[in-house]
Structure formats: C-alpha cells, structure tokens
Short mmCIF file of C-alpha atoms in Angstrom, two decimals:
data_model
loop_
_atom_site.label_atom_id
_atom_site.label_comp_id
_atom_site.label_asym_id
_atom_site.label_seq_id
_atom_site.Cartn_x
_atom_site.Cartn_y
_atom_site.Cartn_z
CA UNK A 21 64.16 27.02 -0.07
CA UNK A 22 64.26 30.73 0.71
CA UNK A 23 61.08 31.87 -1.00
CA UNK A 24 61.90 35.50 -0.27
CA UNK A 25 64.38 35.32 -3.13
CA UNK A 26 61.53 34.46 -5.50
CA UNK A 27 59.28 37.32 -4.41
CA UNK A 28 59.55 40.28 -6.78
CA UNK A 29 60.10 43.69 -5.27
CA UNK A 30 56.85 45.65 -4.94
CA UNK A 31 56.20 48.05 -7.79
CA UNK A 32 57.13 51.60 -6.92
CA UNK A 33 54.09 53.88 -6.55
CA UNK A 34 53.71 56.24 -9.50
CA UNK A 35 51.67 59.40 -9.87
CA UNK A 36 49.81 60.56 -12.95
CA UNK A 37 51.57 62.94 -15.30
CA UNK A 38 50.45 66.55 -14.60
CA UNK A 39 49.04 68.45 -17.56
CA UNK A 40 51.96 70.92 -17.64
CA UNK A 41 54.66 68.22 -17.88
CA UNK A 42 55.60 67.13 -21.43
CA UNK A 43 56.01 63.33 -21.74
CA UNK A 44 59.46 63.87 -23.27
CA UNK A 45 60.72 65.18 -19.92
CA UNK A 46 59.68 62.11 -17.91
CA UNK A 47 62.39 59.91 -16.39
CA UNK A 48 62.00 57.18 -13.77
CA UNK A 49 64.26 58.47 -11.00
CA UNK A 50 63.82 57.27 -7.43
CA UNK A 51 66.04 59.24 -5.07
CA UNK A 52 65.91 56.34 -2.58
CA UNK A 53 66.44 53.56 -5.13
CA UNK A 54 68.63 54.84 -7.95
CA UNK A 55 69.14 52.55 -10.93
CA UNK A 56 72.69 51.21 -10.90
CA UNK A 57 73.28 52.06 -7.22
CA UNK A 58 75.17 48.78 -6.77
CA UNK A 59 77.98 50.28 -8.87
CA UNK A 60 78.21 53.36 -6.69
CA UNK A 61 76.08 56.30 -5.60
CA UNK A 62 77.84 58.92 -7.74
CA UNK A 63 78.00 56.53 -10.69
CA UNK A 64 74.24 56.03 -10.44
CA UNK A 65 73.49 59.76 -10.46
CA UNK A 66 75.92 60.28 -13.33
CA UNK A 67 73.85 57.84 -15.41
CA UNK A 68 71.01 60.38 -15.18
CA UNK A 69 73.22 63.14 -16.60
CA UNK A 70 73.60 62.01 -20.19
CA UNK A 71 74.61 64.41 -23.02
CA UNK A 72 71.04 64.76 -24.24
CA UNK A 73 69.36 64.94 -20.83
CA UNK A 74 67.29 68.15 -20.42
CA UNK A 75 68.30 70.48 -17.58
CA UNK A 76 65.03 69.64 -15.83
CA UNK A 77 63.30 66.27 -15.95
CA UNK A 78 60.22 65.02 -14.13
CA UNK A 79 59.86 61.74 -12.28
CA UNK A 80 56.53 60.06 -11.44
CA UNK A 81 58.23 58.31 -8.48
CA UNK A 82 58.51 59.51 -4.86
CA UNK A 83 55.30 61.49 -5.21
CA UNK A 84 56.19 63.14 -8.52
CA UNK A 85 58.68 66.01 -8.77
CA UNK A 86 61.23 67.73 -10.98
CA UNK A 87 64.93 66.84 -10.92
CA UNK A 88 67.61 69.38 -11.84
CA UNK A 89 70.31 67.62 -13.85
CA UNK A 90 72.87 70.39 -14.52
CA UNK A 91 75.11 72.42 -12.25
CA UNK A 92 73.93 75.80 -13.52
CA UNK A 93 70.30 74.93 -12.72
CA UNK A 94 71.12 73.56 -9.26
CA UNK A 95 73.15 76.67 -8.47
CA UNK A 96 70.45 79.06 -9.65
CA UNK A 97 67.67 77.36 -7.69
CA UNK A 98 69.70 77.44 -4.48
CA UNK A 99 70.47 81.15 -4.94
CA UNK A 100 66.86 82.19 -5.67
CA UNK A 101 64.76 81.75 -2.50
CA UNK A 102 62.26 84.32 -3.82
CA UNK A 103 61.32 81.87 -6.58
CA UNK A 104 62.25 78.54 -4.98
CA UNK A 105 61.23 78.31 -1.35
CA UNK A 106 62.59 76.09 1.42
CA UNK A 107 59.13 75.50 2.88
CA UNK A 108 59.38 71.88 1.59
CA UNK A 109 62.94 70.57 1.18
CA UNK A 110 62.46 66.78 1.28
CA UNK A 111 60.88 64.41 -1.20
CA UNK A 112 58.41 62.85 -1.20
CA UNK A 113 56.24 65.83 -0.32
CA UNK A 114 54.75 63.93 2.62
CA UNK A 115 58.21 63.67 4.17
CA UNK A 116 59.02 67.30 3.40
CA UNK A 117 55.82 68.50 5.05
CA UNK A 118 56.62 66.45 8.17
CA UNK A 119 60.10 67.96 8.44
CA UNK A 120 60.20 70.53 11.25
CA UNK A 121 63.87 71.51 11.63
CA UNK A 122 64.94 75.13 11.35
CA UNK A 123 66.24 77.27 9.80
CA UNK A 124 66.53 74.93 6.79
CA UNK A 125 62.77 75.10 6.15
CA UNK A 126 62.70 78.92 6.41
CA UNK A 127 63.23 81.59 3.76
CA UNK A 128 64.80 85.02 4.22
CA UNK A 129 64.20 87.28 6.05
CA UNK A 130 62.75 84.91 8.69
CA UNK A 131 65.72 82.58 8.20
CA UNK A 132 68.42 85.23 8.71
CA UNK A 133 68.57 85.67 12.52
CA UNK A 134 68.52 81.91 13.08
CA UNK A 135 71.40 81.46 10.67
CA UNK A 136 73.33 84.15 12.56
CA UNK A 137 72.75 82.21 15.79
CA UNK A 138 74.23 79.06 14.23
CA UNK A 139 77.18 80.94 12.78
CA UNK A 140 78.19 82.16 16.25
CA UNK A 141 79.35 78.64 17.07
CA UNK A 142 80.41 77.36 13.66
CA UNK A 143 82.20 80.31 12.06
CA UNK A 144 85.76 79.85 10.83
CA UNK A 145 87.38 81.57 13.81
CA UNK A 146 85.54 79.31 16.27
CA UNK A 147 86.35 76.15 14.31
CA UNK A 148 90.06 76.98 14.12
CA UNK A 149 90.16 76.87 17.92
CA UNK A 150 89.10 73.22 17.77
CA UNK A 151 91.85 71.90 15.50
CA UNK A 152 94.00 70.35 18.23
CA UNK A 153 90.99 68.51 19.70
CA UNK A 154 89.81 67.34 16.27
CA UNK A 155 93.29 66.11 15.43
CA UNK A 156 93.58 64.24 18.73
CA UNK A 157 90.36 62.31 17.99
CA UNK A 158 91.63 61.33 14.53
CA UNK A 159 95.04 60.22 15.82
CA UNK A 160 93.53 58.12 18.59
CA UNK A 161 91.23 56.30 16.20
CA UNK A 162 93.83 55.66 13.50
CA UNK A 163 96.48 54.49 15.92
CA UNK A 164 93.93 52.08 17.35
CA UNK A 165 94.01 49.98 14.18
CA UNK A 166 97.07 51.09 12.18
CA UNK A 167 99.13 48.08 13.32
CA UNK A 168 96.35 45.60 12.46
CA UNK A 169 96.72 45.80 8.69
CA UNK A 170 93.09 46.55 8.00
CA UNK A 171 89.80 48.02 9.13
CA UNK A 172 86.27 48.64 7.97
CA UNK A 173 86.73 52.34 7.33
CA UNK A 174 83.02 53.17 7.40
CA UNK A 175 82.50 51.43 10.73
CA UNK A 176 85.82 51.97 12.50
CA UNK A 177 86.66 55.53 11.47
CA UNK A 178 84.11 57.47 9.39
CA UNK A 179 81.20 56.38 11.57
CA UNK A 180 83.04 57.45 14.73
CA UNK A 181 85.36 60.39 14.03
CA UNK A 182 82.97 63.20 12.96
CA UNK A 183 80.31 61.96 15.39
CA UNK A 184 82.73 62.05 18.32
CA UNK A 185 83.96 65.51 17.31
CA UNK A 186 80.46 66.91 16.97
CA UNK A 187 79.04 65.41 20.15
CA UNK A 188 81.99 66.84 22.08
CA UNK A 189 81.33 70.22 20.47
CA UNK A 190 77.69 69.98 21.56
CA UNK A 191 78.57 68.72 25.04
CA UNK A 192 76.75 65.40 24.58
CA UNK A 193 77.84 61.87 25.55
CA UNK A 194 79.17 59.49 22.91
CA UNK A 195 76.90 56.81 24.42
CA UNK A 196 73.96 58.59 22.78
CA UNK A 197 75.44 58.19 19.28
CA UNK A 198 73.74 54.89 18.28
CA UNK A 199 70.28 56.21 19.08
CA UNK A 200 70.94 59.54 17.35
CA UNK A 201 72.39 57.78 14.30
CA UNK A 202 69.23 55.66 13.99
CA UNK A 203 67.08 58.79 14.07
CA UNK A 204 69.33 60.52 11.52
CA UNK A 205 69.00 57.57 9.15
CA UNK A 206 65.21 57.77 9.29
CA UNK A 207 65.38 61.51 8.61
CA UNK A 208 67.64 61.29 5.55
CA UNK A 209 66.67 57.86 4.21
CA UNK A 210 63.15 57.34 5.63
CA UNK A 211 61.84 53.80 5.47
CA UNK A 212 58.61 52.92 3.70
CA UNK A 213 57.34 51.75 0.32
CA UNK A 214 54.99 54.68 -0.32
CA UNK A 215 55.24 58.45 0.12
CA UNK A 216 52.76 58.22 2.99
CA UNK A 217 54.84 55.59 4.79
CA UNK A 218 58.02 57.61 4.30
CA UNK A 219 56.25 60.70 5.63
CA UNK A 220 55.25 58.82 8.79
CA UNK A 221 58.79 57.48 9.24
CA UNK A 222 60.29 60.94 8.97
CA UNK A 223 57.69 62.42 11.29
CA UNK A 224 58.49 59.80 13.93
CA UNK A 225 62.23 60.46 13.62
CA UNK A 226 61.67 64.23 13.82
CA UNK A 227 59.67 63.75 17.02
CA UNK A 228 62.42 61.48 18.33
CA UNK A 229 64.99 64.24 17.89
CA UNK A 230 62.69 66.76 19.58
CA UNK A 231 62.08 64.43 22.53
CA UNK A 232 65.84 63.95 22.93
CA UNK A 233 66.81 67.63 22.81
CA UNK A 234 63.91 69.06 24.86
CA UNK A 235 65.37 68.28 28.32
CA UNK A 236 68.85 69.29 27.15
CA UNK A 237 67.54 72.67 26.01
CA UNK A 238 65.74 73.16 29.33
CA UNK A 239 68.90 72.36 31.25
CA UNK A 240 71.11 74.73 29.24
CA UNK A 241 68.77 77.66 28.82
CA UNK A 242 70.21 80.59 30.76
CA UNK A 243 73.54 78.82 31.10
CA UNK A 244 76.99 80.21 30.43
CA UNK A 245 78.62 77.12 28.93
CA UNK A 246 80.71 77.31 25.78
CA UNK A 247 79.22 74.22 24.11
CA UNK A 248 77.36 74.69 20.85
CA UNK A 249 73.88 73.96 22.25
CA UNK A 250 74.21 76.46 25.12
CA UNK A 251 75.35 79.11 22.65
CA UNK A 252 72.40 78.41 20.34
CA UNK A 253 69.55 78.31 22.87
CA UNK A 254 70.66 81.53 24.56
CA UNK A 255 70.77 83.48 21.31
CA UNK A 256 68.26 86.25 20.72
CA UNK A 257 66.09 86.41 17.64
CA UNK A 258 65.26 89.97 16.62
CA UNK A 259 66.01 91.14 20.17
CA UNK A 260 63.80 88.51 21.83
CA UNK A 261 64.49 85.07 23.37
CA UNK A 262 64.33 82.30 20.79
CA UNK A 263 60.87 80.65 20.71
CA UNK A 264 60.87 77.19 22.25
CA UNK A 265 59.59 75.40 19.15
CA UNK A 266 62.39 76.97 17.14
CA UNK A 267 64.94 75.86 19.75
CA UNK A 268 63.79 72.28 19.26
CA UNK A 269 64.16 72.55 15.49
CA UNK A 270 67.50 74.35 15.60
CA UNK A 271 69.26 72.02 18.04
CA UNK A 272 67.86 68.96 16.26
CA UNK A 273 69.17 70.29 12.95
CA UNK A 274 72.65 70.76 14.43
CA UNK A 275 72.69 67.12 15.50
CA UNK A 276 71.33 65.86 12.18
CA UNK A 277 73.92 67.83 10.21
CA UNK A 278 76.77 66.65 12.40
CA UNK A 279 75.87 62.98 12.36
CA UNK A 280 75.34 61.97 8.74
CA UNK A 281 77.03 64.07 6.06
CA UNK A 282 80.78 64.08 6.73
CA UNK A 283 80.48 60.48 7.94
CA UNK A 284 79.52 59.35 4.47
CA UNK A 285 81.64 61.75 2.41
CA UNK A 286 84.75 60.40 4.17
CA UNK A 287 83.89 56.84 3.19
CA UNK A 288 83.19 57.69 -0.47
CA UNK A 289 86.52 59.53 -0.58
CA UNK A 290 88.49 56.65 0.91
CA UNK A 291 86.96 54.09 -1.46
CA UNK A 292 88.25 56.19 -4.35
CA UNK A 293 91.70 56.68 -2.82
CA UNK A 294 92.02 52.98 -2.06
CA UNK A 295 91.47 52.29 -5.76
CA UNK A 296 93.76 55.10 -6.98
CA UNK A 297 97.19 54.84 -5.34
CA UNK A 298 98.57 57.46 -7.75
CA UNK A 299 96.25 60.05 -6.17
CA UNK A 300 97.36 58.97 -2.70
CA UNK A 301 100.99 59.41 -3.71
CA UNK A 302 100.24 62.87 -5.06
CA UNK A 303 98.56 63.85 -1.78
CA UNK A 304 101.55 62.58 0.18
CA UNK A 305 104.09 64.35 -2.01
CA UNK A 306 103.01 67.91 -1.23
CA UNK A 307 101.35 69.10 2.01
CA UNK A 308 99.96 72.18 0.26
CA UNK A 309 98.48 70.08 -2.53
CA UNK A 310 96.72 67.99 0.11
CA UNK A 311 95.17 71.07 1.71
CA UNK A 312 94.14 72.56 -1.63
CA UNK A 313 92.97 69.16 -2.86
CA UNK A 314 90.31 68.89 -0.19
CA UNK A 315 88.02 71.15 -2.24
CA UNK A 316 88.31 68.64 -5.07
CA UNK A 317 87.15 65.92 -2.68
CA UNK A 318 84.06 67.94 -1.85
CA UNK A 319 83.36 68.53 -5.54
CA UNK A 320 83.67 64.86 -6.39
CA UNK A 321 81.89 63.27 -3.42
CA UNK A 322 78.80 65.38 -2.71
CA UNK A 323 76.21 63.41 -0.73
CA UNK A 324 73.14 65.66 -0.30
CA UNK A 325 70.01 65.81 -2.49
CA UNK A 326 67.38 68.18 -1.11
CA UNK A 327 64.50 70.01 -2.75
CA UNK A 328 62.90 73.41 -3.24
CA UNK A 329 59.25 74.46 -3.59
CA UNK A 330 58.21 76.47 -6.66
CA UNK A 331 56.64 79.70 -5.39
CA UNK A 332 54.64 80.68 -8.48
CA UNK A 333 53.96 79.62 -12.04
CA UNK A 334 56.95 80.38 -14.24
CA UNK A 335 59.03 79.31 -17.20
CA UNK A 336 62.47 78.16 -16.05
CA UNK A 337 65.22 76.95 -18.39
CA UNK A 338 62.61 76.45 -21.09
CA UNK A 339 60.32 74.39 -18.84
CA UNK A 340 56.89 75.36 -17.53
CA UNK A 341 56.70 75.07 -13.73
CA UNK A 342 53.59 75.39 -11.57
CA UNK A 343 53.31 76.81 -8.07
CA UNK A 344 53.73 74.01 -5.56
CA UNK A 345 55.96 71.85 -7.78
CA UNK A 346 59.05 70.44 -6.08
CA UNK A 347 62.52 70.44 -7.66
CA UNK A 348 65.08 67.94 -6.38
CA UNK A 349 68.66 69.25 -6.38
CA UNK A 350 71.15 66.34 -6.43
CA UNK A 351 74.32 68.21 -5.47
CA UNK A 352 76.42 65.40 -6.90
CA UNK A 353 75.26 66.42 -10.38
CA UNK A 354 76.78 69.89 -10.05
CA UNK A 355 80.22 68.59 -9.17
CA UNK A 356 79.96 65.86 -11.82
CA UNK A 357 78.70 68.14 -14.60
CA UNK A 358 81.15 67.69 -17.48
CA UNK A 359 80.07 71.00 -18.97
CA UNK A 360 81.87 72.60 -16.01
CA UNK A 361 84.42 69.92 -15.09
CA UNK A 362 86.31 67.87 -17.71
CA UNK A 363 86.59 64.20 -16.77
CA UNK A 364 84.45 64.85 -13.67
CA UNK A 365 84.67 61.35 -12.17
CA UNK A 366 88.43 61.75 -11.74
CA UNK A 367 89.92 63.35 -8.62
CA UNK A 368 92.24 65.93 -10.18
CA UNK A 369 94.21 67.77 -7.50
CA UNK A 370 95.21 70.43 -10.03
CA UNK A 371 91.69 71.02 -11.34
CA UNK A 372 90.78 74.57 -12.25
CA UNK A 373 87.41 75.98 -11.25
CA UNK A 374 87.29 73.39 -8.48
CA UNK A 375 85.01 75.54 -6.35
CA UNK A 376 82.22 75.24 -8.95
CA UNK A 377 80.09 72.79 -6.97
CA UNK A 378 77.07 72.83 -4.67
CA UNK A 379 78.23 70.26 -2.13
CA UNK A 380 77.60 72.85 0.62
CA UNK A 381 74.55 74.26 -1.26
CA UNK A 382 74.48 77.92 -2.29
CA UNK A 383 72.80 81.16 -1.27
CA UNK A 384 71.29 81.79 2.17
CA UNK A 385 71.27 78.09 3.06
CA UNK A 386 74.95 77.48 2.34
CA UNK A 387 76.07 74.86 4.86
CA UNK A 388 76.89 76.38 8.25
CA UNK A 389 79.10 73.40 9.09
CA UNK A 390 81.35 73.66 6.04
CA UNK A 391 84.37 74.97 7.98
CA UNK A 392 84.22 72.04 10.40
CA UNK A 393 83.71 69.62 7.49
CA UNK A 394 86.79 70.94 5.67
CA UNK A 395 88.89 70.65 8.82
CA UNK A 396 87.72 67.08 9.42
CA UNK A 397 88.64 65.99 5.89
CA UNK A 398 92.04 67.72 5.95
CA UNK A 399 92.91 66.27 9.36
CA UNK A 400 91.77 62.80 8.29
CA UNK A 401 94.00 62.82 5.22
CA UNK A 402 97.00 64.25 7.06
CA UNK A 403 96.89 61.86 10.00
CA UNK A 404 95.87 58.78 7.98
CA UNK A 405 98.60 59.16 5.36
CA UNK A 406 101.22 59.85 8.03
CA UNK A 407 100.48 56.44 9.57
CA UNK A 408 99.05 54.40 6.68
CA UNK A 409 100.72 55.71 3.51
CA UNK A 410 99.59 52.87 1.26
CA UNK A 411 96.26 51.02 1.37
CA UNK A 412 93.78 49.27 -0.88
CA UNK A 413 90.30 47.80 -0.86
CA UNK A 414 90.25 44.24 0.45
CA UNK A 415 90.07 41.76 -2.41
CA UNK A 416 86.46 40.99 -3.27
CA UNK A 417 85.14 43.96 -1.28
CA UNK A 418 81.66 45.08 -2.27
CA UNK A 419 80.62 48.31 -0.56
CA UNK A 420 76.89 48.73 0.05
CA UNK A 421 75.56 52.04 -1.24
CA UNK A 422 72.40 53.80 -0.11
CA UNK A 423 70.75 56.73 -1.90
CA UNK A 424 68.57 59.34 -0.22
CA UNK A 425 68.53 62.91 1.01
CA UNK A 426 72.00 62.08 2.32
CA UNK A 427 73.77 59.20 0.58
CA UNK A 428 75.50 56.53 2.63
CA UNK A 429 77.91 53.65 2.16
CA UNK A 430 78.68 50.65 4.36
CA UNK A 431 81.21 47.83 4.20
CA UNK A 432 84.44 49.62 3.26
CA UNK A 433 87.18 47.10 4.15
CA UNK A 434 90.65 48.59 3.69
CA UNK A 435 93.92 46.65 3.94
CA UNK A 436 97.58 47.68 4.17
CA UNK A 437 100.98 46.25 4.98
CA UNK A 438 102.33 46.44 8.50
#
C-alpha cells in the first residue's frame, strides 16, 4: 500500500491577525496553492473575485499580506510608487527580501536610468528588427511536429520557442536552458512549506543566477557586440559605469523575464483555443483581427502576481494600511474584473476597452519586454494556424496548473488531423 496517499498535507503556516485588520476582510488565499487550481489558474483566481468581495482582503497565509481583488486597485497601486514601493515585490516577505534583481526592486528616481538601459535593447524599434528571426524559430518548431498529428504544446513549443528567441537575443547557448529554467522556477514558484523555507529557496536561486551571469558580464564588459547583455553591461548610469552588483541583478532579471512569462501565457492561450474552435475560426478569418486580438489574449491570460510595500500608514479604498504591509497584485484579476470587462472569461476579439488590464503591470515598472512578448504571440498564432488550422485537446487531457509569482501549466496535449 502506498501510505503516502494516506498522509494528510501539512497545515499551511498562518500568522496572527494584526490589530489593524478587521476580521471581515480575512480570506484564506495562498498564492502558491490556490483553492480550485485543478480547474485552472485563472478560474481559481476568479473564485476570489466574487460580487461581494472587498477591493482589499487580507490573508494569514504566506506570511500574511493584503490581496488586491479589483482592477482599479491593482492599477492604482502599480502607478503610485510614492505610496507603494518596490523594495519588496515577492511574497512571502522572506522571499521578497531575498530577491536581489534590479531594477524591479527599485523605485524612481533610482530606477529610471536602469530602465533606460534595458529599453535600449528592448524598445519597439529594436524588436521589429528581430521579426524574421523570431518567425524562423516558430516555423522550424511547428514544422517539426505538424505532420505528426499531435504534440505536448507546453513541452514541444511554448517551453522552447520564447526561450530560444531570448537566449539568441542575449547571445547565450540553448544548452544552458534547462539549468536556467530550473533557477527561474525556484525564483517564481519557490519550494518550501514555510515562508522561511521559501525565502531560502529563492535566495539560492538568486545566487545561482548571479553565479551564472558573473563570468558572462566580465567577458562582455567593454565589448562592442550587439547582443542584449553586451548592450546592458556597457550602459552608463548617471554618467558613470554601471556598478557591478547592479550588473548582476540587471542581467539576471533579463534572463528571468525571458524564460518564464511568455512560456506560460502561450500554453494558457492554446488550452483555451483548443477548447473553442469558433475563436480559432475567427482568428483565421481575418489577419487584422488576429493582430488586434492579441491584446485580448494578454487581458485574458495574465500570469504574474507580484507585490508592493506600503510606504506609510494610510487609508486606501476604505481600508486602513500600515507601513510595511505588503499588497499582492494578481494581474489576472484586473483582466478578469467583470466591472470593467463583461463576460471576462470569454476571449472576445471585438471587445471594447481591451487594453484595460495590468498583464504588463503599470507605471514605472511596466514590462520592458512587452514588445517582444506581443511579437511572439502574434507570430505563434500566425504560423501555427497557417499549418495547423484545426486542433483540440487530446481526449481525457488534464493539464497541471501551478500558481505562484508567475503561473505555469504543464501537460497540454493537442491533437489534429493530418
């Protein structure tokens, strides 16, 4: 007998209710173990956002923190770094304090020159130059399995395509991808049963990234290459060479951002499309609708949930906050907010106000990689539908969903006629 099946899961650590938190605002929400996650990541978050749910609720799990449940609140927090700092952007707090990547943990004005350095390599004009190369990667992958009648999309395409594109952009070998992916997983979904254990897991992964990029930075400092890392490490900050510790954090952040987010958004999107052939047909019927419809995909399939640090005591949306509190911002709940988007779980390619989402965050920390992400999704849809116009989930398929700072999904078996 497998006795493991009889062993109950350990109780999740809980913290005491702070004096300033009314009991009526308490909800058991574990960002790493959402209730109902087996039905889907976005479905699980949507369960939190009920008609009577307050705009801010407090959870005693993952170290104790606030959770913003409405799009307007998420948007306002992101746009207000003077009140909601990025000094701690992960929960639990122990993980957030171990996080050392920049400029995501900086606030303006310190953040500004580092963001300008990133934008030099990821601005729209630079990304447009890459389209032919990005498209070639997508075509090669899809044509590798199009005649087989099926694939595991998460493994065979989503887990390869954006990673291959980004590593080429950074001038790094694809052979390093498995090791970097393992580190990224521990950064965005750190293992451990307690906040302290998760903090140690994230700290180890952060150090792993730094150890990997340190010799690469040394090799490329002073170089004239056109790869993203060379451009970053030779940027000046306020007229001076970038400090070495900041180089480590900046290059590590680039890799983390390129390895985990688009990978998972693509898989969530394809699960939906495999179950909604009418949406696939609509995408195929009009090339312009496909391009415009990509913004709807980003609204519907947001994957990031990061946090902000309350700078000072304040009342916010009728709730008393204390300096040092953390507020989790599940970006999925902005795009799925039915007060802004009617029938939000549906992909509606004609939706008005489609840009009302925080999938790329807002304010000074708006995602620097959003232009590349948009191109990758557009190219994927164009090249996939040109070769595989009709597809479905394999009968009996049960995708495995993972919640965290960045959500993930595995086991996405698609089938089609050949």
